[in-house]
CSV table of C-alpha atoms in Angstrom, one decimal:
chain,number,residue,atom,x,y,z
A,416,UNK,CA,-21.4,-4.4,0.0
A,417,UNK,CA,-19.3,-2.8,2.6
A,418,UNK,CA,-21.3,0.4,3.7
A,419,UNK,CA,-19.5,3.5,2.1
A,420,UNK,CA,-19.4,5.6,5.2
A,421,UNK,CA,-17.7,2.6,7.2
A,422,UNK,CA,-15.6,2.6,3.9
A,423,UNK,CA,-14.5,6.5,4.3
A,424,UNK,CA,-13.7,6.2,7.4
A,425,UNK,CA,-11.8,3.0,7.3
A,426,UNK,CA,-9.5,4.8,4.3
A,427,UNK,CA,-9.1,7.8,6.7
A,428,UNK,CA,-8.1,5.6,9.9
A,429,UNK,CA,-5.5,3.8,7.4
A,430,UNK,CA,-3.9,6.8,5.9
A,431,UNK,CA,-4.6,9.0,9.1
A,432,UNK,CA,-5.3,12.1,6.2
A,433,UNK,CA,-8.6,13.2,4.9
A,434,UNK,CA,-6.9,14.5,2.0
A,435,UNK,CA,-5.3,11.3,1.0
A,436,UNK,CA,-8.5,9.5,1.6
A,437,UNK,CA,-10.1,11.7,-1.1
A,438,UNK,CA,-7.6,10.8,-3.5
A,439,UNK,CA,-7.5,7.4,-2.9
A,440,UNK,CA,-11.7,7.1,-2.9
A,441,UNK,CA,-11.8,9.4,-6.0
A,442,UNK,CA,-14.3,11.5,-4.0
A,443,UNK,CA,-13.7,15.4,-3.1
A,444,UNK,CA,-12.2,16.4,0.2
A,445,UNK,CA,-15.7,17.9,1.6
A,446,UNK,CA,-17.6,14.5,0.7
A,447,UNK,CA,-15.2,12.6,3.1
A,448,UNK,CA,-15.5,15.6,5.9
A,449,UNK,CA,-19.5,15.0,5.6
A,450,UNK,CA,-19.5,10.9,5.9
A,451,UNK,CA,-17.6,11.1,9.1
A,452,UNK,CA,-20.0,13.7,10.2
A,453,UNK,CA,-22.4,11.5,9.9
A,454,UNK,CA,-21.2,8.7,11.3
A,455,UNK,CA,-20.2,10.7,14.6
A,456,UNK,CA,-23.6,12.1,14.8
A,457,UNK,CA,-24.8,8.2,14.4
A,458,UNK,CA,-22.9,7.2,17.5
A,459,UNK,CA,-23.0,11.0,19.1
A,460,UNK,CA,-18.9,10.7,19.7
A,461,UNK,CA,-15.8,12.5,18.0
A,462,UNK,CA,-13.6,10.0,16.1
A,463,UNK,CA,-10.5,12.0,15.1
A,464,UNK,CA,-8.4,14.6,17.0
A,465,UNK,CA,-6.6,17.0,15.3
A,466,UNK,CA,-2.8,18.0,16.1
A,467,UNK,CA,-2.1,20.7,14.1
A,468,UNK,CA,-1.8,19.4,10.5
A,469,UNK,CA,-2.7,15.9,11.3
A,470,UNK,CA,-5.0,13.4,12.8
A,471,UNK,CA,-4.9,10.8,15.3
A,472,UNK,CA,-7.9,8.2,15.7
A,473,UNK,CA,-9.6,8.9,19.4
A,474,UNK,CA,-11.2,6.4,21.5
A,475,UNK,CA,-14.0,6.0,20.1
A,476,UNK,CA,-12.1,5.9,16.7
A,477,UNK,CA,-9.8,3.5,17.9
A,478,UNK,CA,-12.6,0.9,18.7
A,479,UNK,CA,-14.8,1.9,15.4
A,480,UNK,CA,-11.8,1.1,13.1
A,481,UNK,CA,-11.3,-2.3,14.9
A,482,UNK,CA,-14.9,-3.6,13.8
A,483,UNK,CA,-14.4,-1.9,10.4
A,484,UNK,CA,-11.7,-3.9,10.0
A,485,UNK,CA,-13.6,-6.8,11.2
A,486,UNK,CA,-16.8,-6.5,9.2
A,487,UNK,CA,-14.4,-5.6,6.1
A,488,UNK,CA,-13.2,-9.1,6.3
A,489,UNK,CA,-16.8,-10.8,7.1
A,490,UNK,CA,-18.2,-8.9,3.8
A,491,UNK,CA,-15.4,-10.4,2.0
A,492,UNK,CA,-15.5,-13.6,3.0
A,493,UNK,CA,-19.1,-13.3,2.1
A,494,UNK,CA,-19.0,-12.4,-1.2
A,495,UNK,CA,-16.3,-14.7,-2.5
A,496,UNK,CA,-17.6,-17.8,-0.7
A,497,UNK,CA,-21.1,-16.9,-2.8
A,498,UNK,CA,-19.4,-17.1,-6.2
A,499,UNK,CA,-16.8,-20.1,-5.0
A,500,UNK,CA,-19.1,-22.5,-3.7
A,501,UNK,CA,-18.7,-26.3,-4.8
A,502,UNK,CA,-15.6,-24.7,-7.0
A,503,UNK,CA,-12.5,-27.7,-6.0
A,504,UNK,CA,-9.2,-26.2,-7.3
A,505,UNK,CA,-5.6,-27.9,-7.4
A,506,UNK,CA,-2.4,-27.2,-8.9
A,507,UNK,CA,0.6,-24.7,-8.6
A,508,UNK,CA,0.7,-21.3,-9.1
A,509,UNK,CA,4.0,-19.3,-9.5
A,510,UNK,CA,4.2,-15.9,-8.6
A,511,UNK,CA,6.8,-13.1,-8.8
A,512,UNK,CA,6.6,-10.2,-6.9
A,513,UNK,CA,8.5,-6.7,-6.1
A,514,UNK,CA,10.0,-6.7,-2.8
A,515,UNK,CA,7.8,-3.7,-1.3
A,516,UNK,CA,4.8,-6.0,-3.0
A,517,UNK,CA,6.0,-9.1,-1.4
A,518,UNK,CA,6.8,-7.7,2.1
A,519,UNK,CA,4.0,-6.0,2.6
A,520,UNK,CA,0.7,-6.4,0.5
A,521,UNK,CA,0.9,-10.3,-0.4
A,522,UNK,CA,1.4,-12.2,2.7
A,523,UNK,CA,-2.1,-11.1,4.0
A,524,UNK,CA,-3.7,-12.1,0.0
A,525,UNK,CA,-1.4,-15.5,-0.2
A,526,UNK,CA,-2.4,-16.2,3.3
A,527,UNK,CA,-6.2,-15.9,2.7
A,528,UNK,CA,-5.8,-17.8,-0.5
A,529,UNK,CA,-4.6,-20.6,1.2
A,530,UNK,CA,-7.2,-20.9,3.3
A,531,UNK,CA,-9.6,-21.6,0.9
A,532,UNK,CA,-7.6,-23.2,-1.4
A,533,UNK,CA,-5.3,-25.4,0.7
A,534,UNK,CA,-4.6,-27.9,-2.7
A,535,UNK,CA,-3.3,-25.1,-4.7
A,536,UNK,CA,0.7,-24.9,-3.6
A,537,UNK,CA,1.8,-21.1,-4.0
A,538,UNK,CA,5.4,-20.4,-4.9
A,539,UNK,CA,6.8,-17.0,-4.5
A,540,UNK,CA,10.0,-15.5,-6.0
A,541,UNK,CA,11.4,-11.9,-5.3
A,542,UNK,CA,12.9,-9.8,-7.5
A,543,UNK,CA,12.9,-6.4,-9.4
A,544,UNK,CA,10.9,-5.7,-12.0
A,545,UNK,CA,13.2,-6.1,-14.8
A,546,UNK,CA,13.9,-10.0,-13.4
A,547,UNK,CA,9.8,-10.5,-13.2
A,548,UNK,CA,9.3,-9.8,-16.5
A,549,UNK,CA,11.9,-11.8,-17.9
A,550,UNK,CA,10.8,-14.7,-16.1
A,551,UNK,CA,7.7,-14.4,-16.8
A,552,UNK,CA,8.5,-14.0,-20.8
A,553,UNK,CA,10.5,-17.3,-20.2
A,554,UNK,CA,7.8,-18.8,-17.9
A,555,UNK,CA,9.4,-19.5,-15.4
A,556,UNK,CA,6.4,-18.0,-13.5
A,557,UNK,CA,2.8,-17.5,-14.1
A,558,UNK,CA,2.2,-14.6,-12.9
A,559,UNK,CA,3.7,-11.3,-11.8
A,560,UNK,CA,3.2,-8.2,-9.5
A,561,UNK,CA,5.7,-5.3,-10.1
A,562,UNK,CA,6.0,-1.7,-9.0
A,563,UNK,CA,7.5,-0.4,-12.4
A,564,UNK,CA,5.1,0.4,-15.6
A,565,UNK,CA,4.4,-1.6,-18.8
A,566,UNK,CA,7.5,-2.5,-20.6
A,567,UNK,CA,7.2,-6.0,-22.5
A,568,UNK,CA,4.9,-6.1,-26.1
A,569,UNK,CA,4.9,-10.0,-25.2
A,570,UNK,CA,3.3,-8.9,-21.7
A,571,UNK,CA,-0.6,-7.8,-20.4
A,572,UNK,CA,-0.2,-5.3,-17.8
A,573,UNK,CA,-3.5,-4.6,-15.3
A,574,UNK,CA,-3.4,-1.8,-12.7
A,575,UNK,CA,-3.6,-3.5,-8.9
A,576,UNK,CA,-2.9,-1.5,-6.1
A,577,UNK,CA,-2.5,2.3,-5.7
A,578,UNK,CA,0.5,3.2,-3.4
A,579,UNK,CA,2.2,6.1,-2.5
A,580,UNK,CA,5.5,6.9,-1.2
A,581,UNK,CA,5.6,9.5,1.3
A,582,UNK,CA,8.4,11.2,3.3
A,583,UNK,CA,8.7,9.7,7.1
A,584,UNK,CA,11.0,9.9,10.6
A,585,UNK,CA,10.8,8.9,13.5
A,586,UNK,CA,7.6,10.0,15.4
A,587,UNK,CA,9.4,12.1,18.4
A,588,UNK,CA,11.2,13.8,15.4
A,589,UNK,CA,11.3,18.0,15.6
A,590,UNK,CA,9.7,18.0,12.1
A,591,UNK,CA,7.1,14.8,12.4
A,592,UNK,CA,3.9,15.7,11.4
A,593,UNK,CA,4.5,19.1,9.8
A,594,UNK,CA,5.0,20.3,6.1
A,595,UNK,CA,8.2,21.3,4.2
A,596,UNK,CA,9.3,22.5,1.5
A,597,UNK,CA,10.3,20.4,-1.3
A,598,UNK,CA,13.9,22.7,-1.1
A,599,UNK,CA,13.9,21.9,2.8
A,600,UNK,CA,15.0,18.5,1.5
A,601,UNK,CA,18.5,20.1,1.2
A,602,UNK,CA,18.7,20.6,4.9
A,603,UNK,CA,18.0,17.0,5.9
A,604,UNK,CA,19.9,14.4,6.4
A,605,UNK,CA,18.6,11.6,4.5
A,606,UNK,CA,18.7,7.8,3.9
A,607,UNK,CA,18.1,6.3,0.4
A,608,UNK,CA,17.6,2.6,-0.8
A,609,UNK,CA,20.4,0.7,-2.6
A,610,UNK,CA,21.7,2.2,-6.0
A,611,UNK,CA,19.9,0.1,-8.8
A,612,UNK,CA,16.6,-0.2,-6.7
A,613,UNK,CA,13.8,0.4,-9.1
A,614,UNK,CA,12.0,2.4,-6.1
A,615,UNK,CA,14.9,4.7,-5.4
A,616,UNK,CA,15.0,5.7,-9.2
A,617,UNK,CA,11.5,5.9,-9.2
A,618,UNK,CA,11.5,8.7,-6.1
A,619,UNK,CA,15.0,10.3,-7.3
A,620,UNK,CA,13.1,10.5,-11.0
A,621,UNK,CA,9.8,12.5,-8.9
A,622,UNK,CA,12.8,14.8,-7.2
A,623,UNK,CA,14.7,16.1,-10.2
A,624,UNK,CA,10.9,16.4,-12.0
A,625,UNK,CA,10.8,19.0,-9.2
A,626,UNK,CA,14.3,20.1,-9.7
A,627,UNK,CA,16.1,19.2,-6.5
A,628,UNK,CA,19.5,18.3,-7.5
A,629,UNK,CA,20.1,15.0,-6.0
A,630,UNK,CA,24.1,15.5,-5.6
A,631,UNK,CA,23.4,18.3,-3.3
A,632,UNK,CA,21.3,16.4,-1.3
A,633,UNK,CA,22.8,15.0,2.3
A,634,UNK,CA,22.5,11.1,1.7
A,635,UNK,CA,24.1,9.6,4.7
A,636,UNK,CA,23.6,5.9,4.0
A,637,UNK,CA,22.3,3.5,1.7
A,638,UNK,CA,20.6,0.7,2.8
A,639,UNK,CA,19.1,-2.8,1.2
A,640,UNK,CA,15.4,-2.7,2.4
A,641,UNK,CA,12.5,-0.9,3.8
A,642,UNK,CA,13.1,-2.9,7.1
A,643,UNK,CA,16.6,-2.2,7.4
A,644,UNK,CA,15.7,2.1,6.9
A,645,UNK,CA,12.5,1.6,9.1
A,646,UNK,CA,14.8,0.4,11.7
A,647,UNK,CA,17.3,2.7,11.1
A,648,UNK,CA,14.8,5.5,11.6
A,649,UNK,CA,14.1,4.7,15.0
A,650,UNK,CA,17.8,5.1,16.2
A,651,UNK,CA,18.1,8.8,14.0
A,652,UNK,CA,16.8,12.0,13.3
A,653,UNK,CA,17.3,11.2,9.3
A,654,UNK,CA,14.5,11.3,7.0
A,655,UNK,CA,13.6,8.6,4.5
A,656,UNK,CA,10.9,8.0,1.3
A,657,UNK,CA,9.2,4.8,1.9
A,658,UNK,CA,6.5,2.9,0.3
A,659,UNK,CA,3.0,4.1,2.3
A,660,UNK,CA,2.3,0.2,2.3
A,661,UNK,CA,5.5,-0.2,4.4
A,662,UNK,CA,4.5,1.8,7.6
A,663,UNK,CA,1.0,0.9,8.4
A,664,UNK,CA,2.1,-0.4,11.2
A,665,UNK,CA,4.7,1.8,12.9
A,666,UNK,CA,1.9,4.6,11.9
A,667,UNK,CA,-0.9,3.0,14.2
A,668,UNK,CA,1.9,2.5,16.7
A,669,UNK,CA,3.1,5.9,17.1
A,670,UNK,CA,7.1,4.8,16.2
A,671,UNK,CA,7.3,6.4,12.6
A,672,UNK,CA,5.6,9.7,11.2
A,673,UNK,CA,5.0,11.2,7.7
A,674,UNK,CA,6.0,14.7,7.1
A,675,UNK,CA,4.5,16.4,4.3
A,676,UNK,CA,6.2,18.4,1.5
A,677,UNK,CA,3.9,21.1,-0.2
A,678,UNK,CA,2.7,20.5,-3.6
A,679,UNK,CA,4.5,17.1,-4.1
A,680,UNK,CA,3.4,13.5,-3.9
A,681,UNK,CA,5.2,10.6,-5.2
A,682,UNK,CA,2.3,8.4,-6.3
A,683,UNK,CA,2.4,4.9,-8.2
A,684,UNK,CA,0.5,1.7,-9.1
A,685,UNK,CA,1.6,-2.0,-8.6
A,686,UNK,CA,0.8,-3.8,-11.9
A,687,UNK,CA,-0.8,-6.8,-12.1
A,688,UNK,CA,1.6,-9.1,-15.6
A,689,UNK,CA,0.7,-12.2,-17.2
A,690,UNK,CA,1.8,-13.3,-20.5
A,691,UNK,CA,-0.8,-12.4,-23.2
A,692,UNK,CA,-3.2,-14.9,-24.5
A,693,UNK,CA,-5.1,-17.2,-22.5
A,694,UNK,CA,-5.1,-17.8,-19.1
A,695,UNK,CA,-4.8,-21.0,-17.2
A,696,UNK,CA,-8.0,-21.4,-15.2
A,697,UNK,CA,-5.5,-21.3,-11.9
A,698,UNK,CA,-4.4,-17.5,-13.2
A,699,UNK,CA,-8.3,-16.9,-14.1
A,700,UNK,CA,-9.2,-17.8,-10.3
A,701,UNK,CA,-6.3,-15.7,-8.6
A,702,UNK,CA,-7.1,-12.7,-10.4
A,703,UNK,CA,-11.0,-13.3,-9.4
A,704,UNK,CA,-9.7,-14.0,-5.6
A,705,UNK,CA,-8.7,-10.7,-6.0
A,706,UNK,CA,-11.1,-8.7,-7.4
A,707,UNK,CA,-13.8,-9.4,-4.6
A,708,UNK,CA,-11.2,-9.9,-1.6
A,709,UNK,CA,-8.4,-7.1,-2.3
């Protein structure tokens, strides 16, 4: 129900790239040009500036995407309290989630779950994939949300969220907001996550597909978490791959920017897992929940 143009441009606020709203709306580059036309001919004001190869929200922008947001959340709430009325629900649902997954992209679900299901207790564990999936073959959990792709026979595995990972500095950085090279890597100094994250192999897997050798590269410190790097960032002029999800925030705040590299995206999909066979009605609701709210 949410009106597509509002959609488009909500998509392009968020990722601040008309090329990476296109990709993520499955609709050509052009198509997304023309429905912000539009809607800046609708309220006869410009809604993005352009600073050489990116965007920034104007004014006007600024203001639109606040009441996108909010009529996003009214449309929702509309929808889902249509097909949930007179539904009572109790019990406790056990979820396991990757740590990008659980930082950034289920407090807001878990939070508006809760409020309209305050009898159903939530219980969250974080781990890596490998540990998810063994729990939930052991069922220990009900349910899981993982970055990696299917690996369990015992295991249903349902795409959830798209996410990308995207090379980002700080935003008064030299190189902020400008495209490399995929060999200008070599020049940088970089920070990576810890060895045996499942995200770091993920992104090291991407670079050596592109054949950057990763010993060469100038890795300057390993840290633990996508807080701990953001952080980091702020104090240096290194360069770091983080989860797109991750940096929403320091985007619309101006602390942290994305620099592009030419012809190479790191792109990936959180999986929904559950074991296979059937679902307990609690599982049946959550993955409904999420379907018209997320």
């Amino acid at each position: 129900m949410f009106d597509y143009r509002l959609k488009v441009f909500y998509t392009v606020a968020t990722r601040l790239s008309f090329t990476k709203a296109a990709q993520e709306l499955h609709i050509s580059q052009p198509a997304v040009t023309k429905h912000i036309k539009e809607i800046e001919q609708q309220f006869n004001t410009k809604l993005f500036d352009r600073k050489g190869t990116s965007i920034q929200l104007t004014q006007s922008g600024k203001i639109l995407y606040d009441y996108a947001v909010k009529i996003r959340s009214i449309y929702r709430d509309l929808e889902f309290e249509i097909h949930q009325v007179n539904q009572k629900q109790k019990g406790k649902l056990r979820i396991g989630a990757s740590t990008t997954v659980a930082h950034y992209i289920l407090p807001e679900i878990l939070a508006t779950f809760h409020a309209y299901y305050k009898d159903i207790q939530i219980e969250l564990l974080t781990h890596n994939t490998e540990t998810i999936s063994s729990l939930l073959e052991n069922h220990t959990i009900d349910l899981g949300i993982i970055e990696g792709a299917s690996q369990s026979s015992l295991l249903e595995y349902h795409p959830f969220k798209k996410d990308e990972i995207v090379l980002v500095a700080q935003a008064q950085h030299p190189l902020a907001n400008t495209t490399l090279k995929v060999n200008d890597l070599y020049a940088m100094e970089l920070v990576f996550r810890e060895p045996g994250s499942g995200t770091q192999e993920f992104i090291e897997n991407h670079l050596q597909d592109k054949g950057i050798a990763l010993n060469k590269l100038q890795v300057i410190m390993h840290l633990g978490s996508s807080e701990s790097i953001k952080n980091y960032l702020l104090h240096s002029q290194a360069m770091a791959f983080l989860s797109i999800s991750s940096i929403f925030q320091e985007l619309q705040n101006h602390t942290l920017a994305i620099i592009d590299i030419k012809n190479f995206n790191i792109n990936r999909t959180f999986q929904l897992i559950l074991p296979k066979g059937e679902r307990s009605e609690l599982i049946t609701l959550f993955m409904r929940f999420l379907t018209y709210n997320f």
